Short mmCIF file of C-alpha atoms in Angstrom, two decimals:
data_model
loop_
_atom_site.label_atom_id
_atom_site.label_comp_id
_atom_site.label_asym_id
_atom_site.label_seq_id
_atom_site.Cartn_x
_atom_site.Cartn_y
_atom_site.Cartn_z
CA MET A 1 2.78 31.52 -2.79
CA THR A 2 5.22 28.99 -1.51
CA ALA A 3 7.64 31.45 0.21
CA ALA A 4 5.01 32.49 2.60
CA ALA A 5 3.98 28.91 2.91
CA ASP A 6 7.15 28.02 4.86
CA ALA A 7 6.33 30.42 7.66
CA GLY A 8 4.14 28.37 10.09
CA PRO A 9 0.91 30.44 10.65
CA ALA A 10 1.59 32.51 7.49
CA ARG A 11 1.65 29.24 5.51
CA ARG A 12 -1.53 28.15 6.96
CA ALA A 13 -3.14 31.52 6.19
CA VAL A 14 -1.95 31.50 2.60
CA ARG A 15 -3.30 27.97 2.22
CA ARG A 16 -6.64 28.89 3.52
CA PHE A 17 -6.78 31.94 1.19
CA VAL A 18 -5.85 29.80 -1.82
CA LEU A 19 -8.31 27.08 -1.13
CA ALA A 20 -11.05 29.74 -0.60
CA THR A 21 -10.32 31.56 -3.82
CA SER A 22 -9.71 28.53 -6.09
CA VAL A 23 -12.34 29.71 -8.59
CA PRO A 24 -11.95 31.54 -11.87
CA PRO A 25 -10.01 33.82 -12.49
CA LEU A 26 -7.70 33.19 -9.64
CA LEU A 27 -7.91 29.37 -10.23
CA HIS A 28 -6.32 29.85 -13.68
CA ALA A 29 -3.40 31.88 -12.00
CA TYR A 30 -2.86 29.11 -9.46
CA ARG A 31 -2.81 26.51 -12.20
CA GLY A 32 -0.28 28.67 -14.02
CA VAL A 33 1.98 28.39 -11.01
CA TYR A 34 1.69 24.54 -11.13
CA GLY A 35 2.57 24.74 -14.86
CA ALA A 36 5.64 26.78 -14.12
CA VAL A 37 6.74 24.38 -11.41
CA THR A 38 6.10 21.44 -13.78
CA TRP A 39 8.29 23.25 -16.45
CA LEU A 40 11.15 23.59 -13.85
CA ALA A 41 11.02 19.98 -12.87
CA VAL A 42 11.16 18.91 -16.63
CA ARG A 43 14.17 21.23 -16.98
CA ILE A 44 15.95 19.10 -14.43
CA PHE A 45 15.04 15.91 -16.25
CA ARG A 46 16.31 17.19 -19.55
CA ARG A 47 19.69 17.74 -18.20
CA TYR A 48 20.34 13.98 -18.34
CA PRO A 49 20.59 12.32 -21.82
CA ALA A 50 19.90 8.91 -20.36
CA VAL A 51 16.28 10.22 -19.38
CA ARG A 52 14.30 9.00 -22.42
CA ALA A 53 10.65 9.93 -21.51
CA VAL A 54 8.92 12.02 -18.74
CA TYR A 55 5.16 11.69 -18.19
CA LEU A 56 2.61 13.58 -16.10
CA THR A 57 0.36 11.08 -14.54
CA ARG A 58 -2.80 10.84 -12.41
CA GLY A 59 -4.65 14.10 -11.79
CA SER A 60 -1.78 16.20 -13.24
CA ALA A 61 -2.32 14.68 -16.64
CA LYS A 62 -6.11 14.83 -16.42
CA GLY A 63 -6.12 18.56 -15.53
CA GLU A 64 -7.67 17.82 -12.03
CA ILE A 65 -5.40 20.02 -10.10
CA LEU A 66 -6.76 21.40 -6.83
CA PRO A 67 -4.27 24.17 -5.74
CA LEU A 68 -2.31 23.27 -2.61
CA VAL A 69 -4.07 19.95 -2.28
CA SER A 70 -3.01 18.19 -5.41
CA ASP A 71 0.65 17.21 -6.15
CA VAL A 72 2.32 17.13 -9.60
CA ASP A 73 2.98 13.46 -10.31
CA PHE A 74 5.76 12.31 -12.69
CA LEU A 75 6.94 8.93 -14.17
CA VAL A 76 10.40 9.01 -15.59
CA ILE A 77 11.86 6.40 -17.94
CA HIS A 78 15.72 6.31 -18.53
CA GLU A 79 18.23 4.03 -20.09
CA GLY A 80 21.62 3.69 -18.33
CA LEU A 81 21.29 6.53 -15.82
CA THR A 82 24.31 6.25 -13.74
CA ALA A 83 24.10 5.92 -9.91
CA ARG A 84 25.99 9.36 -9.71
CA ASP A 85 23.54 11.03 -12.08
CA ARG A 86 20.51 9.62 -10.46
CA ALA A 87 21.47 10.80 -7.04
CA GLU A 88 22.33 14.23 -8.51
CA LEU A 89 18.89 14.28 -10.29
CA MET A 90 16.98 13.24 -7.13
CA LYS A 91 18.71 15.95 -5.14
CA ALA A 92 17.85 18.59 -7.48
CA TYR A 93 14.16 17.32 -7.72
CA ASP A 94 13.89 16.98 -4.04
CA GLY A 95 15.09 20.48 -3.60
CA LEU A 96 12.53 21.78 -5.98
CA SER A 97 9.76 19.71 -4.25
CA ARG A 98 10.71 21.11 -0.85
CA ALA A 99 10.88 24.67 -2.22
CA THR A 100 7.47 24.67 -3.81
CA ARG A 101 5.54 21.85 -1.98
CA LEU A 102 3.70 21.26 -5.20
CA LEU A 103 5.44 18.14 -6.40
CA ASP A 104 4.95 14.55 -5.37
CA SER A 105 8.27 13.52 -3.57
CA HIS A 106 7.69 9.91 -4.54
CA ILE A 107 8.81 10.23 -8.04
CA GLN A 108 8.71 6.94 -10.23
CA LEU A 109 12.16 6.84 -11.78
CA LEU A 110 12.46 3.50 -13.73
CA ASP A 111 14.84 2.20 -16.20
CA ASP A 112 13.38 0.89 -19.45
CA ALA A 113 13.93 -2.87 -18.55
CA TRP A 114 12.36 -2.38 -15.11
CA PHE A 115 9.51 -0.55 -16.59
CA ARG A 116 8.72 -3.44 -18.89
CA ARG A 117 9.26 -5.98 -16.16
CA GLN A 118 6.92 -4.14 -13.86
CA ILE A 119 4.25 -4.28 -16.53
CA GLU A 120 4.76 -8.08 -16.72
CA LEU A 121 4.97 -8.92 -13.07
CA ASP A 122 3.35 -6.15 -10.94
CA ASP A 123 -0.50 -6.27 -11.00
CA HIS A 124 -0.94 -2.68 -9.84
CA PHE A 125 1.56 -1.32 -12.11
CA ARG A 126 -0.03 -3.09 -15.01
CA LEU A 127 -3.26 -1.22 -14.27
CA ARG A 128 -1.35 2.04 -13.96
CA PHE A 129 0.27 1.38 -17.32
CA ALA A 130 -3.26 0.74 -18.87
CA GLU A 131 -4.44 4.03 -17.34
CA GLY A 132 -1.28 5.68 -18.73
CA ARG A 133 -1.97 4.65 -22.20
CA ALA A 134 -5.34 6.42 -21.89
CA THR A 135 -4.44 9.49 -19.79
CA TRP A 136 -0.71 10.13 -19.13
CA LYS A 137 0.74 13.14 -20.87
CA LEU A 138 4.18 13.10 -22.44
CA VAL A 139 6.19 16.18 -21.49
CA HIS A 140 9.65 15.11 -22.69
CA GLY A 141 11.18 12.42 -24.80
CA ARG A 142 9.65 9.64 -26.94
CA ASP A 143 6.34 8.00 -26.21
CA TYR A 144 7.30 4.66 -24.68
CA VAL A 145 3.93 3.95 -23.24
CA ARG A 146 1.83 4.19 -26.38
CA GLN A 147 4.45 2.14 -28.37
CA LEU A 148 3.97 -0.79 -26.03
CA PRO A 149 1.07 -3.31 -26.47
CA ALA A 150 -2.01 -2.79 -24.25
CA PRO A 151 -2.39 -5.45 -21.50
CA ASP A 152 -5.03 -8.13 -21.99
CA ARG A 153 -8.20 -6.92 -20.27
CA ASP A 154 -8.43 -9.98 -17.93
CA ALA A 155 -4.91 -9.24 -16.67
CA LEU A 156 -6.13 -6.03 -15.29
CA ASP A 157 -8.38 -7.48 -12.57
CA PRO A 158 -5.69 -8.27 -10.05
CA GLY A 159 -4.63 -4.53 -10.44
CA LEU A 160 -8.10 -3.26 -9.88
CA LEU A 161 -8.22 -5.41 -6.76
CA ALA A 162 -5.05 -3.86 -5.70
CA GLU A 163 -6.48 -0.42 -6.29
CA THR A 164 -9.24 -0.98 -3.51
CA LYS A 165 -6.22 -1.70 -1.12
CA VAL A 166 -4.44 1.41 -2.23
CA TRP A 167 -7.34 3.70 -1.61
CA TRP A 168 -8.57 2.13 1.64
CA GLY A 169 -4.90 2.43 2.83
CA LEU A 170 -4.72 6.20 1.86
CA PHE A 171 -8.05 6.91 3.39
CA ALA A 172 -7.22 5.43 6.65
CA TRP A 173 -3.73 6.86 6.71
CA ARG A 174 -4.97 10.39 6.05
CA LEU A 175 -8.13 10.46 8.30
CA PHE A 176 -7.87 7.88 11.16
CA GLY A 177 -4.87 9.52 12.70
CA PRO A 178 -3.49 13.15 13.05
CA ARG A 179 -1.91 14.05 9.73
CA ARG A 180 -0.93 17.36 8.34
CA HIS A 181 -3.81 19.19 6.81
CA SER A 182 -6.29 16.41 7.64
CA ALA A 183 -8.47 18.75 9.69
CA GLU A 184 -9.10 21.02 6.73
CA THR A 185 -12.53 20.84 5.22
CA VAL A 186 -11.08 20.64 1.65
CA THR A 187 -8.67 17.93 2.38
CA ARG A 188 -11.28 15.77 4.17
CA ASN A 189 -13.91 16.19 1.47
CA ASN A 190 -11.29 15.52 -1.35
CA VAL A 191 -9.94 12.33 0.30
CA CYS A 192 -13.49 11.09 0.77
CA TYR A 193 -14.40 11.73 -2.78
CA LYS A 194 -11.33 10.08 -4.07
CA ALA A 195 -11.56 7.00 -1.97
CA VAL A 196 -15.20 6.32 -2.73
CA SER A 197 -14.92 7.06 -6.54
CA GLU A 198 -11.63 4.97 -6.90
CA CYS A 199 -13.05 1.96 -4.90
CA MET A 200 -16.26 2.12 -6.90
CA LYS A 201 -14.35 2.23 -10.06
CA ALA A 202 -12.18 -0.79 -9.21
CA MET A 203 -15.13 -2.87 -8.01
CA ASP A 204 -17.17 -1.93 -11.01
CA GLY A 205 -14.30 -2.95 -13.34
CA ILE A 206 -14.05 -6.33 -11.72
CA THR A 207 -17.81 -7.23 -11.28
CA ARG A 208 -19.30 -5.52 -14.28
CA ARG A 209 -16.32 -5.28 -16.64
CA ARG A 210 -16.67 -1.53 -16.95
CA LEU A 211 -13.27 -0.06 -17.10
CA THR A 212 -13.05 3.76 -16.79
CA PHE A 213 -10.23 6.02 -15.55
CA SER A 214 -12.65 8.85 -14.74
CA ARG A 215 -13.80 9.32 -11.07
CA ALA A 216 -16.88 11.14 -12.15
CA ASP A 217 -17.88 8.43 -14.58
CA ALA A 218 -17.37 5.83 -11.93
CA LEU A 219 -19.62 7.57 -9.48
CA ARG A 220 -22.38 8.09 -12.08
CA ALA A 221 -22.24 4.40 -13.02
CA ALA A 222 -22.44 3.30 -9.39
CA ARG A 223 -25.29 5.51 -8.37
CA ASP A 224 -28.22 3.48 -9.68
CA ALA A 225 -26.89 0.19 -8.24
CA LEU A 226 -26.59 1.54 -4.68
CA ALA A 227 -28.97 1.39 -1.82
CA PRO A 228 -30.63 4.75 -0.90
CA SER A 229 -28.10 5.54 1.78
CA GLY A 230 -25.19 4.86 -0.54
CA ARG A 231 -26.84 6.84 -3.35
CA ALA A 232 -27.33 9.78 -1.03
CA LEU A 233 -23.59 9.66 0.05
CA VAL A 234 -22.46 9.71 -3.76
CA GLU A 235 -24.71 12.62 -4.38
CA ARG A 236 -23.23 14.52 -1.44
CA LEU A 237 -19.72 13.75 -2.80
CA GLU A 238 -20.63 14.84 -6.23
CA ALA A 239 -22.04 18.10 -4.91
CA LEU A 240 -18.82 18.69 -2.81
CA GLN A 241 -16.67 18.08 -5.87
CA ALA A 242 -18.77 20.56 -7.99
CA ARG A 243 -17.89 23.25 -5.36
CA ARG A 244 -14.25 22.25 -5.25
CA PHE A 245 -14.76 20.54 -1.88
CA ARG A 246 -15.14 23.94 -0.04
CA PRO A 247 -18.45 23.32 1.73
CA ARG A 248 -18.41 21.89 5.27
CA ASP A 249 -20.07 18.54 5.83
CA PRO A 250 -19.47 17.43 9.41
CA ARG A 251 -20.45 13.84 8.97
CA ILE A 252 -18.66 13.20 5.60
CA ILE A 253 -15.73 11.14 7.13
CA GLU A 254 -17.96 9.08 9.30
CA ASP A 255 -20.52 8.28 6.57
CA THR A 256 -17.73 7.64 4.10
CA THR A 257 -16.02 5.18 6.43
CA ALA A 258 -19.30 3.25 7.16
CA PHE A 259 -19.95 3.15 3.25
CA LEU A 260 -16.46 1.94 2.30
CA LEU A 261 -16.46 -0.71 5.20
CA GLU A 262 -19.95 -2.10 4.17
CA ARG A 263 -19.23 -2.03 0.37
CA LEU A 264 -15.77 -3.41 0.48
CA ASP A 265 -16.65 -6.14 2.88
CA ARG A 266 -19.44 -7.34 0.82
CA PHE A 267 -17.32 -7.03 -2.31
CA TYR A 268 -14.61 -9.20 -0.86
CA GLY A 269 -17.09 -11.73 0.24
CA GLU A 270 -18.69 -12.01 -3.24
CA LEU A 271 -15.13 -12.08 -4.81
CA GLU A 272 -14.44 -15.48 -3.26
CA ALA A 273 -16.38 -17.02 -6.18
CA HIS A 274 -14.41 -14.94 -8.70
CA PRO A 275 -11.62 -16.44 -10.81
CA LEU A 276 -9.34 -14.06 -9.00
CA ALA A 277 -9.66 -16.28 -5.88
CA ARG A 278 -9.03 -19.57 -7.61
CA ARG A 279 -6.47 -22.15 -6.55
CA ALA A 280 -3.28 -22.48 -8.55
CA THR A 281 -2.91 -26.08 -7.42
CA GLU A 282 -4.70 -28.72 -5.49
CA ALA A 283 -1.32 -29.57 -3.62
CA PRO A 284 -1.74 -29.70 0.10
CA VAL A 285 -0.81 -26.55 1.96
CA ARG A 286 0.51 -26.18 5.51
CA VAL A 287 1.34 -23.11 7.71
CA ASP A 288 4.41 -23.52 9.76
CA ALA A 289 4.45 -20.96 12.62
CA PRO A 290 4.55 -22.45 16.05
CA ALA A 291 3.61 -20.10 18.77
CA GLY A 292 6.59 -18.91 20.60
CA GLU A 293 8.97 -18.95 17.61
CA GLU A 294 8.28 -15.41 16.61
CA PRO A 295 11.25 -13.02 16.66
CA PHE A 296 9.91 -10.72 19.23
CA GLY A 297 9.53 -12.89 22.31
CA PRO A 298 6.72 -13.28 24.86
CA ALA A 299 6.89 -9.59 25.78
CA ALA A 300 5.36 -8.68 22.25
CA VAL A 301 2.43 -10.98 23.06
CA ASP A 302 2.03 -9.41 26.49
CA ASP A 303 2.01 -5.91 24.86
CA ALA A 304 -0.62 -7.10 22.37
CA ARG A 305 -2.70 -8.29 25.32
CA ARG A 306 -2.44 -5.03 27.03
CA LEU A 307 -3.43 -3.21 23.85
CA VAL A 308 -6.41 -5.45 23.38
CA GLY A 309 -7.45 -4.74 27.06
CA SER A 310 -7.24 -1.01 26.50
CA ILE A 311 -9.35 -1.25 23.27
CA GLU A 312 -11.95 -3.47 24.89
CA ARG A 313 -12.41 -0.85 27.62
CA GLU A 314 -13.04 1.71 24.86
CA TRP A 315 -15.19 -0.44 22.55
CA GLY A 316 -17.13 -2.41 25.07
CA GLY A 317 -19.48 -4.89 23.20
CA ALA A 318 -18.33 -3.69 19.81
CA LEU A 319 -15.15 -5.77 20.20
CA MET A 320 -16.13 -9.34 19.59
CA GLY A 321 -12.69 -10.97 19.51
CA ALA A 322 -8.95 -10.33 18.92
CA HIS A 323 -6.46 -12.62 17.10
CA LEU A 324 -2.64 -12.26 16.90
CA VAL A 325 -1.18 -13.52 13.55
CA THR A 326 1.29 -12.86 10.89
CA GLY A 327 1.68 -13.73 7.29
CA VAL A 328 3.83 -13.70 4.10
CA HIS A 329 2.55 -10.15 3.25
CA PHE A 330 4.37 -8.87 6.26
CA SER A 331 7.96 -8.63 7.63
CA PRO A 332 9.25 -11.49 9.77
CA ASP A 333 9.10 -9.26 12.84
CA GLU A 334 5.58 -7.90 12.25
CA LEU A 335 2.60 -9.02 14.21
CA VAL A 336 -1.09 -8.50 12.87
CA LEU A 337 -3.74 -7.82 15.45
CA LEU A 338 -7.19 -8.56 14.06
CA LEU A 339 -9.97 -6.90 15.96
CA ALA A 340 -13.26 -8.63 15.28
CA ALA A 341 -16.51 -6.86 15.22
CA ASP A 342 -20.10 -7.44 14.13
CA PRO A 343 -20.16 -6.77 10.37
CA SER A 344 -23.80 -5.51 10.59
CA ARG A 345 -22.76 -2.94 13.25
CA PRO A 346 -19.07 -2.11 12.84
CA PRO A 347 -17.45 0.23 15.39
CA SER A 348 -17.95 3.99 14.81
CA LEU A 349 -15.38 6.25 13.25
CA GLU A 350 -14.71 7.60 16.72
CA LEU A 351 -14.07 4.16 18.22
CA MET A 352 -11.62 3.24 15.26
CA GLN A 353 -9.83 6.57 15.71
CA ARG A 354 -9.59 5.80 19.43
CA ALA A 355 -8.09 2.39 18.83
CA PHE A 356 -5.47 3.95 16.52
CA ALA A 357 -4.66 6.49 19.28
CA LEU A 358 -4.38 3.74 21.82
CA HIS A 359 -2.08 1.75 19.41
CA GLN A 360 0.11 4.87 18.84
CA ALA A 361 0.30 5.43 22.71
CA HIS A 362 1.50 1.86 23.16
CA ALA A 363 4.14 2.04 20.25
CA PRO A 364 6.91 3.87 22.28
CA THR A 365 7.00 1.23 24.93
CA ALA A 366 7.00 -1.67 22.45
CA ARG A 367 10.08 -2.96 20.69
CA HIS A 368 8.15 -4.71 17.87
CA ARG A 369 5.79 -3.66 15.25
CA ILE A 370 2.00 -4.52 15.60
CA ARG A 371 -0.33 -3.83 12.71
CA LEU A 372 -3.93 -2.99 13.68
CA PHE A 373 -6.79 -4.37 11.60
CA LEU A 374 -10.64 -4.35 11.93
CA LEU A 375 -12.04 -7.81 11.01
CA LEU A 376 -15.51 -8.01 9.47
CA ALA A 377 -17.29 -10.98 7.65
CA ALA A 378 -14.99 -11.40 4.68
CA ALA A 379 -12.04 -9.11 4.97
CA ALA A 380 -9.84 -7.22 7.52
CA PHE A 381 -9.12 -3.54 7.11
CA GLN A 382 -6.00 -1.87 8.36
CA LEU A 383 -6.61 1.03 10.87
CA ASP A 384 -2.91 2.05 11.17
CA PRO A 385 -1.15 2.15 7.73
CA ASP A 386 2.12 4.15 7.97
CA ASP A 387 3.71 3.39 4.66
CA LEU A 388 1.67 3.99 1.47
CA GLU A 389 4.24 1.89 -0.45
CA LYS A 390 2.89 -1.23 1.31
CA SER A 391 -0.74 -0.96 0.21
CA TRP A 392 -0.84 -4.76 -0.45
CA GLN A 393 -1.20 -5.17 3.39
CA SER A 394 -4.08 -2.78 3.78
CA ILE A 395 -7.01 -5.40 3.31
CA LEU A 396 -6.68 -8.92 4.15
CA TRP A 397 -9.09 -11.64 3.02
CA ARG A 398 -8.91 -15.57 2.84
CA PRO A 399 -7.94 -15.98 -0.91
CA GLY A 400 -5.33 -13.43 -0.67
CA ASN A 401 -3.98 -14.08 2.87
CA PRO A 402 -4.85 -17.74 3.67
CA ASP A 403 -1.87 -18.05 6.00
CA ALA A 404 -3.01 -15.29 8.32
CA PHE A 405 -6.59 -16.51 8.40
CA ALA A 406 -5.41 -20.16 9.04
CA LEU A 407 -3.45 -18.74 12.11
CA ALA A 408 -6.56 -16.78 13.29
CA ALA A 409 -8.37 -20.22 13.51
CA MET A 410 -5.84 -21.54 15.97
CA PRO A 411 -6.77 -21.35 19.74
CA GLU A 412 -3.18 -20.20 20.79
CA ARG A 413 -3.64 -17.20 18.40
CA CYS A 414 -6.88 -15.93 20.09
CA LEU A 415 -6.45 -13.20 22.71
CA LEU A 416 -10.10 -12.47 23.12
CA GLY A 417 -13.31 -14.29 22.11
CA THR A 418 -13.12 -17.57 20.21
CA PRO A 419 -10.93 -18.58 17.30
CA LEU A 420 -12.21 -17.86 13.80
CA ALA A 421 -14.09 -20.71 12.04
CA ALA A 422 -11.78 -22.46 9.52
CA SER A 423 -13.99 -22.40 6.38
CA ALA A 424 -11.31 -24.29 4.49
CA PRO A 425 -7.65 -25.34 4.70
CA PRO A 426 -5.18 -22.70 3.58
CA ALA A 427 -4.73 -22.62 -0.22
CA TRP A 428 -2.07 -21.73 -2.75
CA THR A 429 -3.91 -19.35 -4.83
CA VAL A 430 -3.21 -17.55 -8.06
CA LEU A 431 -2.93 -14.25 -6.07
CA ILE A 432 -0.36 -15.64 -3.66
CA ARG A 433 1.59 -17.26 -6.50
CA ASP A 434 1.67 -14.06 -8.54
CA PHE A 435 2.42 -11.93 -5.51
CA LEU A 436 5.39 -14.05 -4.32
CA ALA A 437 6.81 -14.28 -7.84
CA ALA A 438 6.88 -10.58 -8.31
CA GLU A 439 8.25 -10.17 -4.72
CA GLU A 440 11.19 -12.49 -5.46
CA VAL A 441 12.13 -10.42 -8.42
CA ALA A 442 11.88 -7.23 -6.42
CA PHE A 443 14.10 -8.57 -3.69
CA ALA A 444 16.64 -9.88 -6.08
CA HIS A 445 16.83 -6.33 -7.67
CA LEU A 446 17.34 -4.91 -4.06
CA LEU A 447 20.17 -7.48 -3.34
CA ALA A 448 21.88 -6.67 -6.55
CA ASP A 449 22.06 -2.90 -5.52
CA PRO A 450 25.24 -2.10 -3.69
CA ALA A 451 23.12 0.02 -1.27
CA VAL A 452 22.06 -3.12 0.34
CA TYR A 453 25.39 -3.21 2.18
CA LYS A 454 24.49 0.19 3.72
CA LEU A 455 21.22 -0.99 5.25
CA GLY A 456 20.96 -0.91 9.11
CA ASN A 457 21.33 -4.30 10.84
CA ARG A 458 17.59 -4.70 11.51
CA ASP A 459 16.55 -3.79 7.92
CA PHE A 460 19.10 -6.21 6.52
CA LEU A 461 17.79 -8.97 8.73
CA ARG A 462 14.25 -8.25 7.46
CA VAL A 463 15.50 -8.32 3.81
CA PHE A 464 17.46 -11.55 4.38
CA TRP A 465 14.66 -13.51 6.14
CA LYS A 466 11.93 -12.12 3.78
CA THR A 467 14.02 -13.15 0.74
CA ALA A 468 14.72 -16.61 2.14
CA GLN A 469 11.04 -17.07 2.97
CA ILE A 470 9.81 -16.17 -0.37
CA VAL A 471 12.48 -18.29 -2.17
CA ALA A 472 11.57 -21.20 0.06
CA ILE A 473 7.80 -21.04 -0.71
CA ASN A 474 8.28 -20.56 -4.35
CA ARG A 475 10.59 -23.55 -4.64
CA ALA A 476 8.18 -25.65 -2.65
CA ALA A 477 5.32 -24.70 -5.01
CA ALA A 478 7.32 -25.51 -8.23
CA PRO A 479 7.28 -29.35 -8.10
CA GLY A 480 3.77 -29.67 -7.05
CA GLY A 481 4.33 -31.37 -3.67
CA GLU A 482 3.33 -30.02 -0.19
CA ILE A 483 3.50 -26.28 0.01
CA VAL A 484 4.53 -24.79 3.30
CA TYR A 485 4.11 -21.20 4.52
CA PRO A 486 7.08 -20.79 6.87
CA LEU A 487 6.07 -17.73 8.84
CA THR A 488 9.11 -17.54 11.34
CA PRO A 489 12.81 -17.40 10.71
CA ARG A 490 13.20 -20.77 12.29
CA ALA A 491 10.33 -22.16 10.04
CA VAL A 492 12.24 -20.71 7.05
CA ALA A 493 15.35 -22.51 8.16
CA ARG A 494 13.46 -25.78 8.38
CA ALA A 495 11.93 -25.23 4.97
CA LEU A 496 15.39 -24.58 3.37
CA ALA A 497 16.90 -27.60 5.06
CA ALA A 498 13.94 -29.77 3.70
CA GLN A 499 14.94 -28.60 0.29
CA ALA A 500 18.61 -29.60 0.68
CA THR A 501 19.84 -26.03 1.02
CA PRO A 502 20.26 -25.66 4.72
CA LEU A 503 21.41 -22.44 6.27
CA PRO A 504 25.25 -22.66 6.36
CA ARG A 505 26.74 -22.83 9.73
CA ALA A 506 28.47 -19.54 9.32
CA LEU A 507 25.09 -17.87 8.79
CA GLU A 508 23.33 -19.59 11.79
CA PRO A 509 23.93 -16.43 13.95
CA LEU A 510 21.37 -14.67 11.78
CA LEU A 511 18.75 -16.67 13.56
CA ALA A 512 19.63 -15.44 16.98
CA ALA A 513 20.19 -11.96 15.58
CA MET A 514 16.66 -11.79 14.24
CA GLU A 515 15.28 -12.87 17.45
CA SER A 516 17.42 -10.42 19.55
CA ALA A 517 16.66 -7.60 17.07
CA GLY A 518 12.96 -8.27 17.45
CA ALA A 519 13.38 -8.01 21.26
CA GLY A 520 15.17 -4.61 20.83
CA ALA A 521 18.83 -5.51 20.52
CA GLU A 522 21.29 -4.20 17.91
CA PRO A 523 23.31 -7.09 16.52
CA ASP A 524 26.46 -6.42 14.55
CA LEU A 525 26.22 -8.22 11.22
CA ALA A 526 29.04 -6.52 9.23
CA GLU A 527 30.98 -9.80 8.77
CA LEU A 528 27.89 -11.86 7.88
CA VAL A 529 26.45 -9.58 5.19
CA PRO A 530 28.55 -10.75 2.21
CA GLY A 531 28.04 -14.38 2.96
CA ALA A 532 24.37 -13.94 3.54
CA ILE A 533 23.88 -12.13 0.15
CA GLY A 534 25.83 -15.01 -1.53
CA TYR A 535 23.67 -17.61 0.13
CA LEU A 536 20.47 -15.98 -1.19
CA GLY A 537 21.87 -15.93 -4.69
CA GLU A 538 22.72 -19.58 -4.45
CA ILE A 539 19.30 -20.69 -3.26
CA ARG A 540 17.54 -18.62 -5.93
CA THR A 541 19.48 -20.38 -8.70
#
C-alpha cells in the first residue's frame, strides 16, 4: 500500500481506492496493516532499556482508525535515555514514519520527571493525562499512567478550554488554506466531524460538568441543547461518520465554520463570568508597549496597512475594523492583526479563505511575522495557524489575553474603524498566571539543553527576549505590587532595570540585534550567547 503511495499520481489513486473500500472485509485488512506498523514501531522502542512505557493514544487507542486518514499516535516515557540514544531512536522512528506514512511524526517522548511535571503545570497535558487513564493502551513496559493519581476534576477545566483552541486551530489550519489532502471528501468530512465533536465535548465539560472522551457521546449530548440549525448540522456529521465520511456534502465546511464561530464566540462570552476568568490579584496592571518600539520597524506597520487595504477591497462592508497588536502569547517579533466583523453576520468561509490567501501573498515581501485573526464579540479566531504546537494562540479573549485587547483599545493601534471599547483595565488573571508559570519552566528546560547553542541567531533572540519577558512579568507579580506587561524588548529591559537586574552592558547589543533581525538583518551573536544564557539563569534565581 505505502510503496505505491510514494509515486505521485499512483499514490493518489491508491489513497482513493483505500478510502472507497474502507468497509469490511477490506477494512479489517487495512487495520491489520496499521497493526503491523504499530508492532514495528514498538520494536524500535523496545531496543532501548531506558524506555519504560509506550502507549497508543487518541484514536489509535480507541480503535477509531480511518485508513490513510488516521495516524498512529504514541506517547513514550523513558528514564535516563541518553542524547545519543534519543537521536538514534528518533532517526529510526522517522524512517519508519516516512516509509509507511501511517505514524504521527510528532511523537511524545518524555522522561519520567518531565511527564510528571507536565501533569502538574501544563493544563492541556493534564487533560490528556486524564483521557489517558481512561483510554490509552499500554503496548510496552509498566503502566505509569494508571499508577499515578487522577487529577482533581476542577483542575481539568483549563485543559478543556485549551482543547477548544487546539481544535479551532487544527480546523483552520487544515481547511482555510491549501493543505495536502484537504480537497478530499473524506478528509474534509472527518476534520469537520472532529472539530465540532471535540469543541462540543470541551464546552459541555466546562459548562455542564459532563466529562466524556467519546466524540459520539459528546455529539449526542449536545444535540438537544442546540438550535434547529445546529442540531441539523450535528445530525449531518453523525450521518457522515456512520458512512465513514465518504458521502459528498458540498456545504459541510462552510456550515461547520459558521457553527463553530457562533458557538465558540458565545461560549467565550459566557465564560467571562466563569471561575476560569477570575483575577488572581487586585494589583494594578499596566501594558508597556509604546508604538514604534516594536522590533520590526515602520515598514511592518506599512505592510499591515497594505494587507488591510487588500482585505477591505475583498470584504467590503464585512470588514468593520482592523487593529494591530501583540501580546505575551506571541514572540517578540510577531504582530497580531485583528479583523473586526459583525458577530451576527461574520464573513463567509470564502471571504476568510480569501483573506488567508492575501496574507500568504503578502508574506514573501514582508520580513516580519503577522498573525491574522477574525475578531467577533467576545473572542478572536486565528485564520492562519501554521504551527499546531502553538494552539494556545489560536483563540484570543479578554480574560486570557488582556494585554492584546488593551492594545486594541488604543487609537494608535487602530488601522481601520474605531478602537475597541475598553470594557475594563487589563487584569492579572489565573489563566495568565498559570500560563506564564508553565512557560518559564519550559523555557528554562530549553535553555538547559545544549542544543540551544545551535539555534539560529533569530531563533536565539526570540528565546532570549521571550524568557526575559516571562521572568520579568512573573517577578513583578510575586510581591503584589504593580504588574507590567512589557511587550517590546525595550519594555522588557525597562522592567528588568526596575527590578534591579538591568541588562548588562555587554548584552545591550541584543536590543539592537532584535530590532535589526525584525527588519530582516542577520546579526552575529556567537560571542553573546554564553553570557546571555548565564544572565537568564541569574534573573530566574
